[in-house]
Coordinates of C-alpha atoms and ligand atoms in Angstrom, one line a residue:
X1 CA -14.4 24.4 1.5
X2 CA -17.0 25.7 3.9
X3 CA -17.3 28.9 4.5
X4 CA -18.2 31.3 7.6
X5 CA -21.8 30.7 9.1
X6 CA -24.1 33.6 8.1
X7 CA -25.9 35.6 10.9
X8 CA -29.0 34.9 10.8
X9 CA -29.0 30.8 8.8
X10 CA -32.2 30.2 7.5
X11 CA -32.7 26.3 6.6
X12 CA -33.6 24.9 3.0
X13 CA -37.2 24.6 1.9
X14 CA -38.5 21.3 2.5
X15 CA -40.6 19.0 0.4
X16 CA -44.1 19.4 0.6
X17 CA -45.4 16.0 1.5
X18 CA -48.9 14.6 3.4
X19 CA -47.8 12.4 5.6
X20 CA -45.3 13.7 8.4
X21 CA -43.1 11.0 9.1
X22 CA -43.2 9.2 5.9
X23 CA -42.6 12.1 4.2
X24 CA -41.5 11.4 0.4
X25 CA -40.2 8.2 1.3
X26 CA -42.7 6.5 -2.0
X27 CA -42.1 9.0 -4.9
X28 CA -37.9 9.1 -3.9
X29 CA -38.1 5.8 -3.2
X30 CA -40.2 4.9 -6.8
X31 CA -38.0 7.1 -9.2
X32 CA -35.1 9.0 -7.2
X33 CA -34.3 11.1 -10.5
X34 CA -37.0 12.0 -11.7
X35 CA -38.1 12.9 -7.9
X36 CA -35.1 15.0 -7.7
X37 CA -35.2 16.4 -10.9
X38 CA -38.5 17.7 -10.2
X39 CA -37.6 19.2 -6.8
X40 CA -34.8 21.3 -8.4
X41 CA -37.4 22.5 -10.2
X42 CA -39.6 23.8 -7.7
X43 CA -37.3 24.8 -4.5
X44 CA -33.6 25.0 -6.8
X45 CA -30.4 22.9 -6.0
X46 CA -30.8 22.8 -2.5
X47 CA -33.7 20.9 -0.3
X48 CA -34.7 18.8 2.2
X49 CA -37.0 16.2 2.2
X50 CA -38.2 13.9 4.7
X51 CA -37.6 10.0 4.4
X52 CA -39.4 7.9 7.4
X53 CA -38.3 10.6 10.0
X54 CA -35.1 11.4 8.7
X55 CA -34.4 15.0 6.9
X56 CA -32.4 14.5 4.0
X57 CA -31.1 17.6 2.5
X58 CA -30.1 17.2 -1.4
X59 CA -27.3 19.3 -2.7
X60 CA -27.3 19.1 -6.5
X61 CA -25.0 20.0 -9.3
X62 CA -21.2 19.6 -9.7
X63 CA -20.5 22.4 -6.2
X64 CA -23.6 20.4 -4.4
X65 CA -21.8 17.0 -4.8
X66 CA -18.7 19.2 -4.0
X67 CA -20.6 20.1 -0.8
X68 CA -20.7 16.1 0.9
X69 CA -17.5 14.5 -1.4
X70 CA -15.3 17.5 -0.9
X71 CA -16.6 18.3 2.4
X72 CA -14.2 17.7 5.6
X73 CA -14.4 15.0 7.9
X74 CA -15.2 17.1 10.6
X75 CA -18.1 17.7 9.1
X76 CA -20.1 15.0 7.0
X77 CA -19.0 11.6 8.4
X78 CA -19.9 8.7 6.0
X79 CA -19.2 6.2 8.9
X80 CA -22.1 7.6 10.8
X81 CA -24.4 7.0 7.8
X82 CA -23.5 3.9 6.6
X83 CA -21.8 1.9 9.6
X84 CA -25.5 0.3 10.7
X85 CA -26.3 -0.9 7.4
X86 CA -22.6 -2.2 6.6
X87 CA -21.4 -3.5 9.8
X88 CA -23.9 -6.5 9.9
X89 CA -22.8 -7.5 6.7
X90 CA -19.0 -7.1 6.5
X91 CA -18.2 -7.2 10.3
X92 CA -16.3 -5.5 12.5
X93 CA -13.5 -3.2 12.9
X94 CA -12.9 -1.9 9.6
X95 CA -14.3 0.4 6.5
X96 CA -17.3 2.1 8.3
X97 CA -16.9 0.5 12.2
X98 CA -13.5 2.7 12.8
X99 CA -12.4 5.8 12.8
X100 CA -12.4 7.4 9.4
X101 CA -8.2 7.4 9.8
X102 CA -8.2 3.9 9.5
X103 CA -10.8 3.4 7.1
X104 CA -8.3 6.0 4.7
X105 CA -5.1 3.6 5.7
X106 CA -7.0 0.6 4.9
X107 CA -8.3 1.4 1.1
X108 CA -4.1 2.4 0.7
X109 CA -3.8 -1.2 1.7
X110 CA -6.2 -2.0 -1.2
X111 CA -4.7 -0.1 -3.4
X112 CA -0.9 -1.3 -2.9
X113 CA -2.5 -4.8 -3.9
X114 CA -3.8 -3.7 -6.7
X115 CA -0.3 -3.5 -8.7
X116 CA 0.0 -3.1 -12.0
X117 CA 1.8 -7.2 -12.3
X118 CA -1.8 -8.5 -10.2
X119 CA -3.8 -6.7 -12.8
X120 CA -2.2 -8.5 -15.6
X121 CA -2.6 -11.4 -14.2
X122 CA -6.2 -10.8 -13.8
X123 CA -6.4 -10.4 -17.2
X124 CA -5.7 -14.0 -18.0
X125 CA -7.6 -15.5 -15.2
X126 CA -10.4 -13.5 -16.2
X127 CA -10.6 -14.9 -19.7
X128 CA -10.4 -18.1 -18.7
X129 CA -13.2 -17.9 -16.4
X130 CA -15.6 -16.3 -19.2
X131 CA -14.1 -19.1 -21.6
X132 CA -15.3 -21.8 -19.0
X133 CA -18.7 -20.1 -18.2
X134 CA -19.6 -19.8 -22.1
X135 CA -18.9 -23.2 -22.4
X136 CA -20.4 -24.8 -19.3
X137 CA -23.4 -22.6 -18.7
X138 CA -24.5 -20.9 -21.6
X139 CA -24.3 -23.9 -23.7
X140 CA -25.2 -21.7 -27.1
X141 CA -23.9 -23.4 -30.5
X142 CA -24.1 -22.9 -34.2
X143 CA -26.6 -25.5 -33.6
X144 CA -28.7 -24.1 -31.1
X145 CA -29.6 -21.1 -32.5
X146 CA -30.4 -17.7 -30.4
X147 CA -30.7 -18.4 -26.9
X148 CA -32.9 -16.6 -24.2
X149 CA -30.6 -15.1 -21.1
X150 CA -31.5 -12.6 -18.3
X151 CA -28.5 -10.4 -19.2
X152 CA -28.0 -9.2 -15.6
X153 CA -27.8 -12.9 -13.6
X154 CA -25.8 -14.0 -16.4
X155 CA -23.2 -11.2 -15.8
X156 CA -23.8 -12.0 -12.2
X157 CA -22.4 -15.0 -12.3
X158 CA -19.7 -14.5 -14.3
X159 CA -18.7 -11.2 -12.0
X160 CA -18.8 -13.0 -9.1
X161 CA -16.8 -16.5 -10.5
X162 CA -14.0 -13.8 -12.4
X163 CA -14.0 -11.4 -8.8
X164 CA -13.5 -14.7 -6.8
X165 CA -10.8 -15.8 -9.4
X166 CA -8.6 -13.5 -8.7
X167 CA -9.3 -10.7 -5.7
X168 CA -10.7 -13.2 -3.4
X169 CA -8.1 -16.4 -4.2
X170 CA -8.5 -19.6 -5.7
X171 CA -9.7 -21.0 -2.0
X172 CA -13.0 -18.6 -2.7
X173 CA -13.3 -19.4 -6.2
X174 CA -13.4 -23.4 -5.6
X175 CA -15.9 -23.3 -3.0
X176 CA -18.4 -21.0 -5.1
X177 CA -20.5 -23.6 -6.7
X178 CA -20.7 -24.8 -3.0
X179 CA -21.7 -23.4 0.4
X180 CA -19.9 -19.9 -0.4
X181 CA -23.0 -19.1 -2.7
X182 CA -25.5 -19.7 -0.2
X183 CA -23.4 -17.6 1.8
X184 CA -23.1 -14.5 -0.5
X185 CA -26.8 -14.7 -1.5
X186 CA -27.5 -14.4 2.6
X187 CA -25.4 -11.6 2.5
X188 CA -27.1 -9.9 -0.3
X189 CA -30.6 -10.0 1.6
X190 CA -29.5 -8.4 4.2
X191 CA -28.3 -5.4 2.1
X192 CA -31.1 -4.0 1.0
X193 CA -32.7 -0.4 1.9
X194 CA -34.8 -2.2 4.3
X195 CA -32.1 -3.1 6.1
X196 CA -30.6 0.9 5.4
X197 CA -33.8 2.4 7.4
X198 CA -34.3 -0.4 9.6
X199 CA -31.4 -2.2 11.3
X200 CA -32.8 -3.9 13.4
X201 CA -36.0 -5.9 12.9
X202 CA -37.0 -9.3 13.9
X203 CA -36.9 -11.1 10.8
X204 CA -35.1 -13.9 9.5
X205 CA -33.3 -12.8 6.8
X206 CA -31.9 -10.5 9.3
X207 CA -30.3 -13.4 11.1
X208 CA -29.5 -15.4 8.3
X209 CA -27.1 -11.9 7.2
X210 CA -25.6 -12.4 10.9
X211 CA -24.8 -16.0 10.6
X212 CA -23.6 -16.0 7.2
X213 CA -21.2 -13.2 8.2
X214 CA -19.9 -15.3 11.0
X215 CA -19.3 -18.5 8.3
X216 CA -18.1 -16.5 6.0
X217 CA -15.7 -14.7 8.1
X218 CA -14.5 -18.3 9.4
X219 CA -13.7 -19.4 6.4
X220 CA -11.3 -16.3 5.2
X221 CA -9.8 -17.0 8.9
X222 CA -9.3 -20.6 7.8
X223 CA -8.4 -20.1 4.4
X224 CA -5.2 -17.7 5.8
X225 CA -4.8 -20.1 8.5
X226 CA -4.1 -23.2 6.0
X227 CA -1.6 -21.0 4.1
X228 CA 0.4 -20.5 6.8
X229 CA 0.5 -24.4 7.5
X230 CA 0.2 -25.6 4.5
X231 CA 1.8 -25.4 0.5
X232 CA 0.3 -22.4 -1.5
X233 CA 1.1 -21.0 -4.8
X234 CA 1.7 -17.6 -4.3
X235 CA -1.2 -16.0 -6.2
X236 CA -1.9 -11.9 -6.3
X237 CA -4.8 -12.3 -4.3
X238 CA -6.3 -10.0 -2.0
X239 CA -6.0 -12.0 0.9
X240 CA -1.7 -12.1 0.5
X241 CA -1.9 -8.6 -0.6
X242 CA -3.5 -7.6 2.9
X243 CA -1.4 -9.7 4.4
X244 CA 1.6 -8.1 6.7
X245 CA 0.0 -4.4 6.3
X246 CA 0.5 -2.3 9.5
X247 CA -1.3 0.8 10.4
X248 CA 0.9 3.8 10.8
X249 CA 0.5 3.8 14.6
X250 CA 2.2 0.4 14.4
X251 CA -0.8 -2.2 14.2
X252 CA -0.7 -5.0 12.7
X253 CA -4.3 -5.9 10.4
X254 CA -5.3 -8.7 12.3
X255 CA -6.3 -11.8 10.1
X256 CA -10.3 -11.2 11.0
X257 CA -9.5 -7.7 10.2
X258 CA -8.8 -8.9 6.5
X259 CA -11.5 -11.5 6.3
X260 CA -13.7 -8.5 7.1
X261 CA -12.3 -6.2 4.4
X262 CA -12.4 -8.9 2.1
X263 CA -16.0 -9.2 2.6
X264 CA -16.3 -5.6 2.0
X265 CA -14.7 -5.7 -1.3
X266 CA -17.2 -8.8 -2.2
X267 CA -20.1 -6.8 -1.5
X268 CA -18.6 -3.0 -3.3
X269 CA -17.3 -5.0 -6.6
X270 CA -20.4 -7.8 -7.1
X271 CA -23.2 -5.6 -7.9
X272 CA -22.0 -2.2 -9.0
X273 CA -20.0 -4.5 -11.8
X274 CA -22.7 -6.7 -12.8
X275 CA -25.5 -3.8 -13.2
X276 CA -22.6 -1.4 -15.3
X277 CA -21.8 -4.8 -17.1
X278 CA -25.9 -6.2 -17.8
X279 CA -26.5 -1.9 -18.6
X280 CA -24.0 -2.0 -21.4
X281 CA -25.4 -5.7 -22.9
X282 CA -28.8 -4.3 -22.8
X283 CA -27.5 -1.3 -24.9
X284 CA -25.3 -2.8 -27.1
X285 CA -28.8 -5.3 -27.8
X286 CA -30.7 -1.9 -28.5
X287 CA -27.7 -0.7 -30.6
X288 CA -26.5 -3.7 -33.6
X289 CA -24.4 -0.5 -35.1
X290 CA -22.7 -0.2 -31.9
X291 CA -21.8 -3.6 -31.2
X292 CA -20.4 -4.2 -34.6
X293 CA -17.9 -1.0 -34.2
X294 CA -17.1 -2.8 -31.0
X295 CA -16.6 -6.0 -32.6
X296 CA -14.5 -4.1 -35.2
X297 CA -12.1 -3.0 -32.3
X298 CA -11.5 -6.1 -31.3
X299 CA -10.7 -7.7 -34.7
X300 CA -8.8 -4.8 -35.6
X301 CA -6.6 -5.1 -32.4
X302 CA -6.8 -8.7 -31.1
X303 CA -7.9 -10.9 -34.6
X304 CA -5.6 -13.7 -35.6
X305 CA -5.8 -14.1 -39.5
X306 CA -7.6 -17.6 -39.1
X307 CA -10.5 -16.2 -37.3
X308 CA -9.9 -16.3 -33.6
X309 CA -8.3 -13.4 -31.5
X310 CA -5.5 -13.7 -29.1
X311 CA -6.1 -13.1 -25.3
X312 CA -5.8 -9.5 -24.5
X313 CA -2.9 -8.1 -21.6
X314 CA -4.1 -5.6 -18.9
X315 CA -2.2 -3.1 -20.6
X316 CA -4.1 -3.2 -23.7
X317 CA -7.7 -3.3 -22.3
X318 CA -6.6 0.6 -21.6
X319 CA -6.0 1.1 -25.5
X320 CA -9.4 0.6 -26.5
X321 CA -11.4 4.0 -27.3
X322 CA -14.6 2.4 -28.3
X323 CA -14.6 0.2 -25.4
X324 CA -13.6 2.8 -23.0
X325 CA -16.3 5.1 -24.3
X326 CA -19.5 2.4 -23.5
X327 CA -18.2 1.8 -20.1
X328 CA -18.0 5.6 -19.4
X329 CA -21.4 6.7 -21.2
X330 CA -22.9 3.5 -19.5
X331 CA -21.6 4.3 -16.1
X332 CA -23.0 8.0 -16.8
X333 CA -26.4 6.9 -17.5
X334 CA -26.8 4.1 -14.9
X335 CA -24.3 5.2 -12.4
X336 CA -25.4 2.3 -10.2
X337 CA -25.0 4.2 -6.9
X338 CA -27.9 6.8 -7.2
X339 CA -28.0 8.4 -3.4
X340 CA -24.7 9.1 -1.6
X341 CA -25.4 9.9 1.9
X342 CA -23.1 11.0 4.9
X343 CA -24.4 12.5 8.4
X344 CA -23.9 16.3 8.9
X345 CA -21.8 16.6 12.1
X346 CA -21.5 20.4 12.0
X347 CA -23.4 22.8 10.5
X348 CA -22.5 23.4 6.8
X349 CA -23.0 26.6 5.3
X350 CA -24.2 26.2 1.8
X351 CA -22.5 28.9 -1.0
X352 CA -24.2 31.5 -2.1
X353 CA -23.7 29.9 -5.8
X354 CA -25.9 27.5 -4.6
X355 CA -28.7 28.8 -2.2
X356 CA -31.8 29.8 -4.9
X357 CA -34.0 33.0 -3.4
X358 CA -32.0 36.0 -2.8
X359 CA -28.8 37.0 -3.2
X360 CA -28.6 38.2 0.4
X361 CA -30.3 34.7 1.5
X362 CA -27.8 31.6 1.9
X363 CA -28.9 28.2 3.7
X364 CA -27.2 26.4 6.7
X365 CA -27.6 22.2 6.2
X366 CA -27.8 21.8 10.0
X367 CA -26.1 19.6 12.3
X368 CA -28.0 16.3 12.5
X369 CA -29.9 16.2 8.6
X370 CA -28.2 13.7 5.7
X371 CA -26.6 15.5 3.3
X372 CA -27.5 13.2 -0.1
X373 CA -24.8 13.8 -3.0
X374 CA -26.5 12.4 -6.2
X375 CA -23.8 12.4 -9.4
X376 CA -26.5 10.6 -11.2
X377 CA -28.2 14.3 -11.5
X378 CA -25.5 16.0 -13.2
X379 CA -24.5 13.2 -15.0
X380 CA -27.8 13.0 -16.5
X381 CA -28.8 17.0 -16.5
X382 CA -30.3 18.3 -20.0
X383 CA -28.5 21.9 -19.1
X384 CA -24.9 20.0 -19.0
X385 CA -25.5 17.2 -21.6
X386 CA -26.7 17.2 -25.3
X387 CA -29.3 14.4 -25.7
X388 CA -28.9 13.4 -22.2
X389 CA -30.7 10.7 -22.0
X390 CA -29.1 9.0 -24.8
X391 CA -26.9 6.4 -24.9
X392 CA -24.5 8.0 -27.1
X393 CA -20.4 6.3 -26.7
X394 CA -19.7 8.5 -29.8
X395 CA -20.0 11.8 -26.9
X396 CA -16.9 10.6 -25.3
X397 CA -14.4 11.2 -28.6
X398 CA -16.1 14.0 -30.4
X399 CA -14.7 17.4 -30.6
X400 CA -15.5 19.9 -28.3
X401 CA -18.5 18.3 -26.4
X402 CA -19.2 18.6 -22.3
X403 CA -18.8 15.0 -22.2
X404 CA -14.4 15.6 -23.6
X405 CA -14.3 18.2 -21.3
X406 CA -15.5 16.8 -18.4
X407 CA -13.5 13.6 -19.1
X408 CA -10.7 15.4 -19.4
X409 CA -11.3 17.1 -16.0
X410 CA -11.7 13.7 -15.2
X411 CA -8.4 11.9 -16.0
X412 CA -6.1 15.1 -15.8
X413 CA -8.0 17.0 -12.5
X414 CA -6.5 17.7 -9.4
X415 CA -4.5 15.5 -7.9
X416 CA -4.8 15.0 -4.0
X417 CA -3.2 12.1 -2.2
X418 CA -5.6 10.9 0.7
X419 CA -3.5 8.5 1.4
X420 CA -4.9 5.8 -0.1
X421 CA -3.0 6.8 -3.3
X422 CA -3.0 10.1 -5.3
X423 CA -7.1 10.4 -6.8
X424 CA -8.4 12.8 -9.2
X425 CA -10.3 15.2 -6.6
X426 CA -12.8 16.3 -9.3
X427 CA -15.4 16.7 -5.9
X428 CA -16.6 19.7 -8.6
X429 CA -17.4 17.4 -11.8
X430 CA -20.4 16.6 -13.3
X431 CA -18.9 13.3 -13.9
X432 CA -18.9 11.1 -11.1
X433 CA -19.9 7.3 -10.8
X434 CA -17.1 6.4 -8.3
X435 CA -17.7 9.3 -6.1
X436 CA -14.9 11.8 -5.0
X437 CA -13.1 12.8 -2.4
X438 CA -11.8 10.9 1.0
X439 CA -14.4 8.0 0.1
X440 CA -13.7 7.8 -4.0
X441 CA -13.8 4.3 -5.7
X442 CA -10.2 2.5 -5.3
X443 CA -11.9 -0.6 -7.4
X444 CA -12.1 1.6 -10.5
X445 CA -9.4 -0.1 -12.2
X446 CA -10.7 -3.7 -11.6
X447 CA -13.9 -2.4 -12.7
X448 CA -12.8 -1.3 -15.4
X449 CA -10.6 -3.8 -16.4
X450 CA -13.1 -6.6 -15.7
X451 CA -15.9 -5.4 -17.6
X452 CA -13.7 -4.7 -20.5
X453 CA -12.4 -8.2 -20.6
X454 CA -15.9 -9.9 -19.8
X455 CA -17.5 -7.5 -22.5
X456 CA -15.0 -8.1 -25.0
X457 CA -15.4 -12.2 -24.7
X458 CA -19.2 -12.0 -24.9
X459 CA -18.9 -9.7 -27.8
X460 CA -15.9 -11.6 -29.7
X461 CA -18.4 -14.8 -29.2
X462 CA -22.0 -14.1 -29.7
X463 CA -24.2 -11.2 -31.5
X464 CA -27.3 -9.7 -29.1
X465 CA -30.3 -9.0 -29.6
X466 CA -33.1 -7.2 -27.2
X467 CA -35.8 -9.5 -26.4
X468 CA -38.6 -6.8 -25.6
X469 CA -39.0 -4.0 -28.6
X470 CA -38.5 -1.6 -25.7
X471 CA -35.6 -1.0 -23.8
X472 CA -35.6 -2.4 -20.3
X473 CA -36.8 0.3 -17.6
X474 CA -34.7 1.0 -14.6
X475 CA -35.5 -0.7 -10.9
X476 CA -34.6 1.6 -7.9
X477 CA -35.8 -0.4 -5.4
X478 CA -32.6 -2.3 -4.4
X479 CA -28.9 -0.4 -3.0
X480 CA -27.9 -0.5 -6.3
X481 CA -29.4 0.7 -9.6
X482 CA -30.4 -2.6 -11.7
X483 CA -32.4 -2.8 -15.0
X484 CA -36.1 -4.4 -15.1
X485 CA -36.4 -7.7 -17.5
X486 CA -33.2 -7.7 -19.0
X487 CA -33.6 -10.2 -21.3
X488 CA -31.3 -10.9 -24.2
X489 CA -31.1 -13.4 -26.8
X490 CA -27.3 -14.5 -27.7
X491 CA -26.4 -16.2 -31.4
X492 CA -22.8 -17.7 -31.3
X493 CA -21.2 -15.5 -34.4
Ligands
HEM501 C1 -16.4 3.6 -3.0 C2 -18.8 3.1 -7.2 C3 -16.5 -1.1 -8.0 C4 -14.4 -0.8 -3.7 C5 -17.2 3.8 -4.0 C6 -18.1 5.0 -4.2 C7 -18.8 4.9 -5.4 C8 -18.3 3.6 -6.0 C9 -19.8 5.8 -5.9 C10 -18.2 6.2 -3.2 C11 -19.2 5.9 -2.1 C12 -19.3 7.0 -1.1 O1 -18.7 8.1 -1.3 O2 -20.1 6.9 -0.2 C13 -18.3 2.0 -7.8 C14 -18.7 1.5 -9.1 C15 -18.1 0.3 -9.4 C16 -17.3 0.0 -8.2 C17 -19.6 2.3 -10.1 C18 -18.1 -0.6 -10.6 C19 -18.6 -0.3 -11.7 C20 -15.7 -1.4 -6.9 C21 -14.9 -2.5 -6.8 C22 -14.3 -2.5 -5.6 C23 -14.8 -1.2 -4.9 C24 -14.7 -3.6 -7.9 C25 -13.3 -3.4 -4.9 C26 -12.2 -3.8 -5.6 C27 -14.7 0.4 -3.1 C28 -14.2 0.9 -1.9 C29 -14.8 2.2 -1.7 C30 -15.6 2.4 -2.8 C31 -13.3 0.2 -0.9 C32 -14.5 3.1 -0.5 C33 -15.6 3.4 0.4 C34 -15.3 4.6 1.3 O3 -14.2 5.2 1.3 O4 -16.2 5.0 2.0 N1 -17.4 3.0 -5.1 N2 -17.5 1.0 -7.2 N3 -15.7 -0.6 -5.8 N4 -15.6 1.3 -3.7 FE1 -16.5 1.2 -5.5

């Protein structure tokens, strides 16, 4: 999609900031949105900004995400943005630490795991881990009136127990209330944006990431090792899916290979799910209306005549337009991935659509800058939305609006097979919280299945209530997009 260098390339404006190296690294880093919102403002959809040294160039609006998620390999290389930040943490030889090839071959791998008999039996496993978790953890009765939770450790926990469940095997799941915690939570704090600009510092919780990689690596390795030796009930785990997939040249995944993409999946699934899933507690708190439509929809489709509902398949969590309409307006307000960044290996001419000044002026995003794709923007965008920063479900089924439109770009848009399974391209829409392109989601079904089930327990159980009288502000500062003080009260029904 890029087109023929101009003459005479003229670069975008830059930021103004005070302090050269640092650059705008405090107000992007404070409030990314509203930072960028205000840039479009003043220098239009295309600019660079400086971030501790590095030059970032934004492309906004449905073609400026087209720009990175649509643009070619050649090009803008994710690997060469991400792979010091991710490589630490998920180890080597796969996702970011190969060759973009191999990366594409190894989320097909994913995908052909993720079949449609796994799913279902997701489902079940999923509802009995929420079932469990209510009762051993949450503890909240008849008796015990409302009960105080932090809405986004609880869904957390249960994220993390329900992903273990049933990606990770049963192996992962049984040693979570052990050392595998300890583990993940070492992980986690060494995935941070500290760790994003600075991959190498002396401190400890930099080498507490490197040995909990090792350990955690060992055990995957012994996990597949005891199956081999030993009886296993064959589960639709990740781990078997992964198991006996060979690259196209003719090599095998070796069994570290898998314990390393099974890390990666840990890390991609944990807090994206848990932020969408504590977002749409927080606004179902704000919203009693809401949550009693949603209540509605499971009565009306799941209610047994004595008062209990029945479990739901993974078939049916697909059937459910109220449901399906929070996830996506939640997801479209708190896309939890607000920066997508990838290296610009060539020099990319930017369309004339989207350079501001002149008509006879177009910009060149030069070999060397970030080019930053940020969905978020258009998702939120007053000229594309009504009411945009509303949480309003109701957008998603009404006649007419941008938000049908877009969705139905969405589910019907091109289809392009990047080998990892046939995606909806949509690189163009302004609806877009797994990405696009080569590097799209391929955990959007699980995502979407597991917060539907997970919702739809807490909801079938208990009513919500916001603590606060205002709802919770938003906290940029980790990788991924969390509330502030989530707190909730929870009343069994
Ligand atoms: C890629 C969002 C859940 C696995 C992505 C990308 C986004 C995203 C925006 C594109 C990143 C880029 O272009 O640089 C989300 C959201 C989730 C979610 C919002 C939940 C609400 C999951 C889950 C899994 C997963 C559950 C695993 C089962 C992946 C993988 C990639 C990816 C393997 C590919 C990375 C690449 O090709 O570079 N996700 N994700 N995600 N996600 Fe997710």
């Amino acid at each position: 999609s890029q087109v023929v260098l101009p003459k005479d390339p003229s670069l975008p404006p830059v930021v103004f900031h005070y302090i050269p190296w640092f650059g705008s690294a405090a107000y992007y880093g404070m409030d990314p949105y509203k930072f960028m919102f205000e840039c479009r403002d003043k220098y239009g959809d295309v600019f660079t900004f400086i971030l501790l040294g590095r030059r970032m160039t934004v492309a906004l609006g449905p073609k400026g995400n087209n720009l990175s998620l649509g643009g070619k390999s050649t090009h803008v290389s994710a690997e060469d943005a991400y792979t010091h930040l991710t490589t630490p943490v998920f180890g080597k030889g796969v996702v970011y630490d190969c060759p973009n090839d191999m990366l594409m071959q190894q989320k097909k791998f994913i995908k052909h795991g993720l079949t449609t008999e796994a799913l279902q039996s997701y489902a079940e496993l999923m509802v009995k881990e929420a079932r469990a978790f209510f009762a051993n953890n949450l503890k909240v009765t008849k008796a015990s009136g409302p009960v105080k939770i932090d809405a986004l450790h609880t869904m957390a926990d249960l994220v993390v127990l329900s992903a273990s469940r049933t990606l990770q095997g049963k192996e992962v799941r049984d040693s979570m209330s052990t050392h595998f915690a300890k583990l993940l939570e070492d992980l986690d704090k060494g995935f941070t944006p500290l760790n994003f600009m600075f991959p190498n510092l002396p401190l400890p919780s930099y080498r507490r990431r490197d040995r909990a990689q090792k350990e955690m690596s060992d055990f995957y390795l012994s996990i597949m090792e005891k199956r081999r030796t030993g009886e296993h009930d064959h589960e639709h785990d990740m781990i078997s899916a992964l198991q006996g997939s060979v690259y196209r040249n003719g090599v095998p995944l070796t069994d570290r290979d898998i314990a390393h993409m099974m890390i990666a999946i840990l890390m991609a699934g944990q807090h994206t799910s848990s932020a969408t899933s504590s977002w749409f507690l927080l606004h179902l708190a704000h919203n009693p209306e809401l949550a009693d439509k949603l209540y509605a929809e499971q009565v009306e489709h799941f209610g047994n005549p004595d008062g209990t509902f029945r479990d739901m398949t993974f078939e049916e969590t697909k059937t459910l337009p109220l449901m399906d309409a929070c996830i996506r307006e939640t997801l479209r307000l708190h896309a939890p991935i607000h920066s997508i960044y990838r290296l610009v290996k060539q020099d990319i001419a930017v369309p004339p659509s989207l350079s501001a000044p002149s008509e006879s002026q177009t910009y060149v995003i030069p070999k060397g800058h970030f080019i930053v794709a940020a969905p978020g923007v258009s998702q939120m965008d007053p000229k594309i939305w009504d009411n945009s920063t509303e949480w309003n479900p109701a957008r998603w089924f009404e006649d007419g609006g941008v938000a049908k439109t877009a969705n139905e770009q969405y589910q019907a848009g091109e289809k392009v097979d990047y080998g990892f399974g046939v995606v909806s391209k949509g690189t163009e829409s302004p609806y877009q919280p797994f990405g696009a392109g080569r590097h799209r989601c391929v955990g959007e079904q699980f995502a979407y299945l597991q917060l539907t089930v997970l919702v739809a327990e807490i909801i079938r159980t208990y009513k919500l209530k916001l603590v606060a009288d205002e709802f919770p502000k938003t906290n940029y500062q980790t990788m991924i997009v969390l509330p502030l003080d989530p707190y909730i009260t929870i009343e069994r029904r």
